[in-house]
Short mmCIF file of C-alpha atoms in Angstrom, two decimals:
data_model
loop_
_atom_site.label_atom_id
_atom_site.label_comp_id
_atom_site.label_asym_id
_atom_site.label_seq_id
_atom_site.Cartn_x
_atom_site.Cartn_y
_atom_site.Cartn_z
CA MET A 1196 -25.36 8.81 -6.29
CA ASN A 1197 -24.71 10.03 -2.78
CA PRO A 1198 -28.79 11.26 -1.67
CA ARG A 1199 -26.97 14.16 0.23
CA ARG A 1200 -25.27 15.72 -2.53
CA ASN A 1201 -28.88 14.63 -4.59
CA ASN A 1202 -30.00 17.50 -2.36
CA LEU A 1203 -27.71 19.79 -3.10
CA ILE A 1204 -27.99 20.31 -6.31
CA GLY A 1205 -30.03 23.75 -6.20
CA ASP A 1206 -27.40 25.05 -4.30
CA PRO A 1207 -23.82 25.17 -6.41
CA GLN A 1208 -22.41 26.88 -3.43
CA ALA A 1209 -23.03 24.04 -0.66
CA ARG A 1210 -22.00 21.22 -3.32
CA ILE A 1211 -18.47 23.16 -3.82
CA LYS A 1212 -18.15 23.12 -0.39
CA GLN A 1213 -18.99 19.48 0.31
CA THR A 1214 -15.31 18.36 -1.84
CA ILE A 1215 -13.81 21.14 0.27
CA ASP A 1216 -14.55 19.71 3.43
CA SER A 1217 -14.05 16.12 2.66
CA ALA A 1218 -10.50 16.62 1.67
CA ALA A 1219 -9.78 18.40 4.92
CA ALA A 1220 -10.80 15.31 6.48
CA VAL A 1221 -7.81 13.69 5.14
CA GLU A 1222 -5.71 12.45 8.04
CA VAL A 1223 -2.11 11.94 8.30
CA LYS A 1224 -1.37 9.55 10.31
CA PHE A 1225 1.93 8.93 12.35
CA ALA A 1226 2.11 5.17 11.51
CA VAL A 1227 3.22 6.25 8.24
CA GLU A 1228 6.68 7.28 7.42
CA PRO A 1229 6.28 11.18 6.52
CA MET A 1230 9.00 10.07 3.30
CA ARG A 1231 5.86 7.82 2.22
CA TYR A 1232 3.30 10.83 2.13
CA TYR A 1233 5.99 12.83 0.19
CA ARG A 1234 6.24 9.91 -2.38
CA SER A 1235 2.01 9.66 -2.10
CA GLY A 1236 1.86 12.59 -3.11
CA ILE A 1237 3.40 12.86 -5.93
CA GLU A 1238 1.24 9.86 -7.30
CA MET A 1239 -2.05 12.25 -5.77
CA ILE A 1240 -0.77 14.82 -8.70
CA ARG A 1241 -0.14 12.29 -11.13
CA GLN A 1242 -3.77 10.66 -10.59
CA ALA A 1243 -5.18 14.12 -10.57
CA THR A 1244 -3.53 15.32 -13.41
CA ILE A 1245 -5.08 12.07 -15.22
CA TYR A 1246 -8.68 13.40 -14.06
CA ARG A 1247 -8.40 16.83 -15.33
CA VAL A 1248 -7.23 15.60 -19.03
CA GLU A 1249 -9.98 12.87 -18.67
CA GLY A 1250 -12.87 15.96 -17.76
CA ASP A 1251 -13.43 14.30 -14.20
CA LEU A 1252 -12.91 17.92 -13.16
CA GLU A 1253 -14.58 16.66 -9.56
CA ALA A 1254 -12.24 14.03 -9.03
CA ALA A 1255 -9.56 16.21 -9.74
CA PHE A 1256 -10.45 19.40 -7.84
CA HIS A 1257 -10.45 16.97 -4.69
CA LEU A 1258 -7.44 15.08 -5.21
CA TYR A 1259 -5.85 18.87 -5.49
CA LEU A 1260 -7.33 20.07 -2.37
CA LYS A 1261 -5.68 16.24 -0.67
CA PHE A 1262 -3.03 17.31 -1.69
CA LEU A 1263 -2.89 20.87 -0.36
CA THR A 1264 -4.30 19.59 2.20
CA ILE A 1265 -1.71 17.09 3.58
CA PHE A 1266 1.06 19.30 2.65
CA ILE A 1267 0.13 22.81 3.48
CA ASP A 1268 -1.91 22.04 6.57
CA LYS A 1269 -0.74 18.34 8.16
CA ILE A 1270 2.53 16.89 7.50
CA ASP A 1271 4.54 19.61 9.33
CA LYS A 1272 2.37 17.84 12.37
CA HIS A 1273 4.11 14.64 11.85
CA PRO A 1274 6.51 13.46 14.72
CA GLN A 1275 9.13 12.74 12.34
CA TYR A 1276 8.39 15.57 9.68
CA SER A 1277 11.90 16.64 10.66
CA THR A 1278 13.34 13.84 9.00
CA ILE A 1279 12.63 14.90 5.89
CA ASN A 1280 16.11 16.25 4.64
CA LYS A 1281 16.59 19.37 1.69
CA GLY A 1282 16.29 16.92 -1.42
CA PRO A 1283 14.77 16.40 -4.42
CA VAL A 1284 11.48 14.71 -3.53
CA LYS A 1285 10.62 17.79 -1.26
CA SER A 1286 11.23 20.25 -3.81
CA GLU A 1287 9.38 18.05 -5.96
CA ILE A 1288 6.26 18.28 -3.81
CA LYS A 1289 7.45 22.45 -3.33
CA LYS A 1290 7.22 22.93 -7.08
CA LEU A 1291 3.53 21.33 -6.78
CA LEU A 1292 2.21 23.44 -4.18
CA ARG A 1293 3.21 26.39 -6.67
CA LYS A 1294 1.46 24.85 -9.58
CA THR A 1295 -1.83 23.64 -7.47
CA LEU A 1296 -2.80 26.48 -6.18
CA PRO A 1297 -4.14 28.08 -9.17
CA ILE A 1298 -5.17 24.48 -10.80
CA VAL A 1299 -7.40 24.35 -7.62
CA GLU A 1300 -9.22 27.83 -8.28
CA TYR A 1301 -9.68 27.43 -11.73
CA LEU A 1302 -11.42 24.20 -11.64
CA LYS A 1303 -13.55 25.63 -8.37
CA LEU A 1304 -14.85 28.39 -11.20
CA GLN A 1305 -15.43 25.60 -13.68
CA LEU A 1306 -17.70 23.49 -11.09
CA LEU A 1307 -19.31 26.68 -9.62
CA GLU A 1308 -20.23 27.17 -13.12
CA LYS A 1309 -21.54 23.12 -13.74
CA TYR A 1310 -23.10 23.47 -10.71
CA LYS A 1311 -25.11 26.16 -11.48
CA SER A 1312 -26.07 24.48 -15.00
CA ASP A 1313 -26.77 21.93 -12.75
CA ALA A 1314 -29.62 23.62 -10.13
CA LYS A 1315 -30.43 25.46 -12.99
CA LYS A 1316 -31.89 22.20 -14.35
CA TYR A 1317 -33.52 20.84 -11.52
CA LEU A 1318 -35.12 23.96 -10.82
CA GLU A 1319 -37.06 24.20 -14.21
CA GLU A 1320 -37.36 20.22 -14.24
CA LYS A 1321 -39.31 20.89 -10.44
CA GLU A 1322 -41.29 23.88 -11.56
CA ARG A 1323 -42.65 21.76 -14.32
CA LEU A 1324 -43.46 18.83 -12.54
CA GLU A 1325 -45.09 21.47 -10.49
CA THR A 1326 -47.49 22.92 -12.22
CA VAL A 1327 -48.74 19.17 -13.90
CA PRO A 1328 -51.78 17.52 -12.62
CA GLU A 1329 -50.75 14.94 -10.36
CA LYS A 1330 -50.75 11.09 -11.72
CA PRO A 1331 -51.47 8.21 -10.34
CA VAL A 1332 -48.20 7.50 -9.88
CA GLU A 1333 -45.63 10.19 -8.58
CA GLU A 1334 -43.48 11.26 -11.23
CA LYS A 1335 -39.89 11.90 -10.15
CA ILE A 1336 -37.70 14.75 -10.50
CA SER A 1337 -34.77 13.27 -12.65
CA VAL A 1338 -31.67 15.35 -13.24
CA GLN A 1339 -28.79 13.62 -15.19
CA LEU A 1340 -25.72 14.44 -13.03
CA PRO A 1341 -22.54 11.40 -12.73
CA ASP A 1342 -22.86 8.96 -10.42
CA ASP A 1343 -20.42 9.85 -7.53
CA SER A 1344 -20.67 6.71 -6.29
CA GLU A 1345 -17.23 5.67 -8.25
CA LYS A 1346 -17.93 1.80 -7.34
CA ASP A 1347 -19.18 -0.86 -6.16
CA ASN A 1348 -16.90 -2.99 -3.81
CA LYS A 1349 -17.12 0.76 -0.90
CA GLY A 1350 -16.33 3.61 -3.28
CA LEU A 1351 -13.10 1.46 -4.43
CA ARG A 1352 -12.29 1.70 -8.30
CA ASP A 1353 -11.82 -1.73 -10.13
CA ILE A 1354 -8.01 -2.30 -10.29
CA ILE A 1355 -7.48 -4.65 -13.37
CA VAL A 1356 -4.89 -7.33 -12.64
CA PRO A 1357 -3.12 -9.03 -15.86
CA THR A 1358 -3.67 -13.19 -15.09
CA LYS A 1359 0.41 -13.46 -16.49
CA ILE A 1360 1.84 -11.69 -13.14
CA ILE A 1361 1.96 -14.19 -11.53
CA LYS A 1362 3.43 -16.67 -13.91
CA GLU A 1363 6.02 -13.91 -13.90
CA PHE A 1364 6.42 -13.70 -11.02
CA LEU A 1365 6.45 -17.34 -9.13
CA THR A 1366 9.36 -17.77 -12.32
CA LEU A 1367 11.35 -14.98 -11.02
CA ALA A 1368 11.25 -16.22 -7.11
CA TYR A 1369 12.09 -19.68 -8.16
CA VAL A 1370 15.44 -19.49 -6.47
CA ASN A 1371 13.96 -18.42 -3.64
CA THR A 1372 10.98 -20.24 -3.35
CA VAL A 1373 13.18 -23.60 -3.18
CA SER A 1374 15.65 -21.45 -0.43
CA ASN A 1375 12.53 -21.35 1.34
CA LYS A 1376 13.04 -17.62 0.91
CA GLU A 1377 10.50 -15.28 0.06
CA THR A 1378 10.42 -13.00 -2.70
CA CYS A 1379 8.70 -9.62 -2.77
CA GLY A 1380 7.71 -7.02 -5.64
CA ILE A 1381 5.64 -3.28 -6.24
CA LEU A 1382 2.75 -3.36 -8.18
CA ALA A 1383 2.70 -0.31 -10.18
CA GLY A 1384 0.18 0.99 -12.99
CA ARG A 1385 -1.48 3.40 -14.28
CA LEU A 1386 -4.87 5.76 -13.92
CA GLN A 1387 -7.38 5.92 -17.14
CA MET A 1388 -11.25 6.26 -17.15
CA ASN A 1389 -11.59 5.76 -13.18
CA ARG A 1390 -9.73 2.80 -13.94
CA LEU A 1391 -6.60 1.54 -12.42
CA THR A 1392 -4.59 -1.19 -14.23
CA ILE A 1393 -1.22 -3.05 -12.89
CA THR A 1394 1.35 -2.54 -15.96
CA HIS A 1395 4.81 -3.15 -14.10
CA LEU A 1396 6.35 -5.56 -11.48
CA LEU A 1397 9.46 -4.27 -9.64
CA ILE A 1398 11.16 -6.36 -7.91
CA PRO A 1399 13.38 -4.22 -5.71
CA LYS A 1400 17.13 -5.32 -3.92
CA GLN A 1401 16.03 -7.54 -1.16
CA SER A 1402 16.89 -9.92 1.48
CA GLY A 1403 14.64 -12.29 2.10
CA SER A 1404 13.82 -14.85 5.44
CA SER A 1405 11.63 -18.32 5.20
CA ASP A 1406 8.65 -16.18 6.73
CA SER A 1407 9.49 -12.33 6.29
CA CYS A 1408 11.16 -10.16 3.15
CA SER A 1409 11.96 -6.31 3.27
CA THR A 1410 13.21 -4.24 0.43
CA GLN A 1411 16.58 -2.40 0.17
CA SER A 1412 17.84 0.68 -1.83
CA GLU A 1413 14.54 2.09 -2.22
CA GLU A 1414 14.80 5.01 -4.21
CA GLU A 1415 15.49 3.08 -7.55
CA ILE A 1416 12.22 2.10 -7.58
CA PHE A 1417 10.70 5.74 -6.82
CA GLU A 1418 13.18 6.99 -9.55
CA TYR A 1419 12.00 4.16 -12.31
CA GLN A 1420 8.26 4.75 -11.46
CA ASP A 1421 8.84 8.52 -11.45
CA GLN A 1422 10.77 8.22 -15.17
CA HIS A 1423 7.54 6.41 -16.75
CA ASP A 1424 4.60 8.52 -14.33
CA LEU A 1425 3.63 4.87 -12.59
CA ILE A 1426 1.54 5.21 -9.41
CA THR A 1427 1.97 2.13 -6.65
CA LEU A 1428 -0.90 -0.30 -6.53
CA GLY A 1429 0.26 -2.57 -3.74
CA TRP A 1430 3.03 -5.43 -2.97
CA ILE A 1431 3.62 -9.25 -4.48
CA HIS A 1432 5.22 -11.31 -2.39
CA THR A 1433 5.83 -15.11 -1.55
CA HIS A 1434 4.96 -17.56 1.22
CA PRO A 1435 7.68 -20.23 0.25
CA THR A 1436 5.88 -22.76 2.49
CA GLN A 1437 2.82 -21.53 4.40
CA THR A 1438 -0.56 -21.17 3.12
CA ALA A 1439 -1.98 -17.83 1.64
CA PHE A 1440 -2.54 -15.40 4.26
CA LEU A 1441 -1.34 -11.95 5.64
CA SER A 1442 0.88 -12.71 8.80
CA SER A 1443 1.06 -9.50 11.54
CA VAL A 1444 3.75 -8.54 9.48
CA ASP A 1445 2.37 -8.10 6.69
CA LEU A 1446 -1.03 -6.52 7.84
CA HIS A 1447 1.71 -3.57 9.02
CA THR A 1448 3.51 -4.18 5.59
CA HIS A 1449 0.42 -3.71 3.56
CA CYS A 1450 -0.99 -0.94 5.81
CA ALA A 1451 0.88 1.76 4.80
CA TYR A 1452 0.68 0.83 1.41
CA GLN A 1453 -4.03 1.13 1.76
CA LEU A 1454 -3.13 4.50 3.66
CA MET A 1455 -2.17 5.93 1.04
CA MET A 1456 -3.93 4.81 -1.64
CA SER A 1457 -7.31 3.10 -0.55
CA GLU A 1458 -7.29 0.40 -3.63
CA ALA A 1459 -3.42 -0.57 -3.12
CA ILE A 1460 -3.39 -4.72 -2.99
CA ALA A 1461 -1.63 -7.35 -1.38
CA ILE A 1462 -1.12 -10.78 -3.34
CA VAL A 1463 0.50 -13.70 -2.01
CA CYS A 1464 1.66 -16.65 -3.39
CA ALA A 1465 1.64 -19.71 -1.68
CA PRO A 1466 3.52 -22.27 -4.62
CA LYS A 1467 3.79 -25.21 -2.85
CA TYR A 1468 -0.19 -25.54 -1.73
CA GLU A 1469 -1.14 -23.74 -5.20
CA GLU A 1470 -3.13 -20.86 -3.33
CA ILE A 1471 -3.15 -17.53 -4.51
CA GLY A 1472 -4.86 -14.96 -2.29
CA TYR A 1473 -5.70 -11.44 -3.09
CA PHE A 1474 -5.96 -8.81 0.08
CA THR A 1475 -6.93 -6.04 1.23
CA LEU A 1476 -7.47 -4.93 4.79
CA THR A 1477 -11.25 -3.94 5.89
CA GLU A 1478 -11.91 -0.07 7.22
CA HIS A 1479 -11.40 -2.23 10.72
CA GLY A 1480 -8.26 -3.51 10.27
CA LEU A 1481 -7.18 -0.54 8.41
CA ASN A 1482 -8.00 1.87 11.39
CA PHE A 1483 -6.68 -0.71 14.06
CA ILE A 1484 -3.24 -1.64 12.07
CA SER A 1485 -2.59 1.75 11.74
CA ARG A 1486 -2.97 2.55 15.50
CA CYS A 1487 -0.86 -0.80 16.51
CA ARG A 1488 2.85 -0.17 17.40
CA GLU A 1489 3.57 -3.94 18.27
CA SER A 1490 6.82 -5.00 15.66
CA GLY A 1491 8.22 -8.18 14.14
CA PHE A 1492 5.40 -11.59 14.03
CA HIS A 1493 2.93 -10.51 17.04
CA PRO A 1494 -1.34 -11.65 17.53
CA HIS A 1495 -3.77 -9.11 16.67
CA PRO A 1496 -7.35 -10.50 18.39
CA ASN A 1497 -9.55 -11.60 15.87
CA GLU A 1498 -7.19 -11.25 12.68
CA LYS A 1499 -9.25 -12.62 10.20
CA SER A 1500 -11.26 -9.80 10.71
CA LEU A 1501 -8.89 -7.79 9.95
CA TYR A 1502 -8.71 -8.38 6.13
CA THR A 1503 -9.98 -9.94 3.67
CA HIS A 1504 -10.86 -11.01 -0.37
CA ALA A 1505 -9.91 -8.02 -2.94
CA GLN A 1506 -13.62 -7.92 -4.52
CA HIS A 1507 -12.31 -4.84 -6.27
CA CYS A 1508 -9.84 -6.78 -8.11
CA LYS A 1509 -11.12 -7.60 -12.15
CA PHE A 1510 -8.67 -9.80 -14.16
CA GLU A 1511 -7.92 -9.66 -17.59
CA SER A 1512 -5.97 -13.00 -19.43
CA THR A 1513 -4.29 -10.30 -22.51
CA ALA A 1514 -3.24 -7.42 -20.09
CA ASP A 1515 0.66 -7.19 -20.64
CA VAL A 1516 2.95 -6.96 -17.99
CA LYS A 1517 6.37 -5.29 -17.86
CA VAL A 1518 8.78 -6.90 -15.06
CA ILE A 1519 11.48 -4.59 -13.81
CA ASP A 1520 14.37 -6.71 -12.25
CA LEU A 1521 16.14 -3.78 -10.34
CA ARG A 1522 18.23 -6.48 -8.08
CA ALA A 1523 20.94 -7.24 -11.00
CA LYS A 1524 20.78 -3.27 -11.48
#
């Protein structure tokens, strides 16, 4: 449990303020296109709604507050904000803002009641222990509260990866692979009980070369995800003739995913070397790449310190994955 949070158990208002301050600290990175924030905002509300339904009011409150902070206070400071046209995505965000404001106020009241109950238990236990004669072994105050440390791996939630996704993807990529062309796909899924599960592999229209791959008609991906309430959890691509690693271009591509969701992963398949890499940017890497203004292939100092193996990936051999190939649509 967060030691600072434990010190605030007796002060309900301070606990609420801590959550509000944390949400207010969210940054809008100018390296990320504003439309990606708009898409991510819709997914943020999906997650918050699930947390609320499942009874995790603190997680829901925090996500709703982050959403409000981004779209009321910060997104309009983005240099490219004017490029966001009045379209369905912007209209949806406005609608969600109207819905979210009263939800946040209601959750705040619910959490205050919960925190008052926690504080009462804490103070009663503290008072009881103060009246108990001293014992050789110190008796500590123990109030049962939800553990807000989330998970190991620096607070990242687990991502459940169906092991069969690799075979499915490599089968779809085979024609490109033998032609020395990269293939890419989007990893999408759902949140349940604080775990993120990859349930869908989306293959968008794309063009590839021996060392790069770019997606096309991205609105088709967004439309499918909206129809099926999916969350973007990362991406996957092949290295037809190279090993499994993240190139400078890959690092910039993944940075945008990870800025939107800390748990986002990059899977790299290198069939020639029979290697599969599951990667995430380090904290240093995320900060460095988000500030880098170079494009195309370019060197980064100490590149291996910029990313690492994604330790929060958990693999399940029995989990299913639905493959949606939009290339033929």
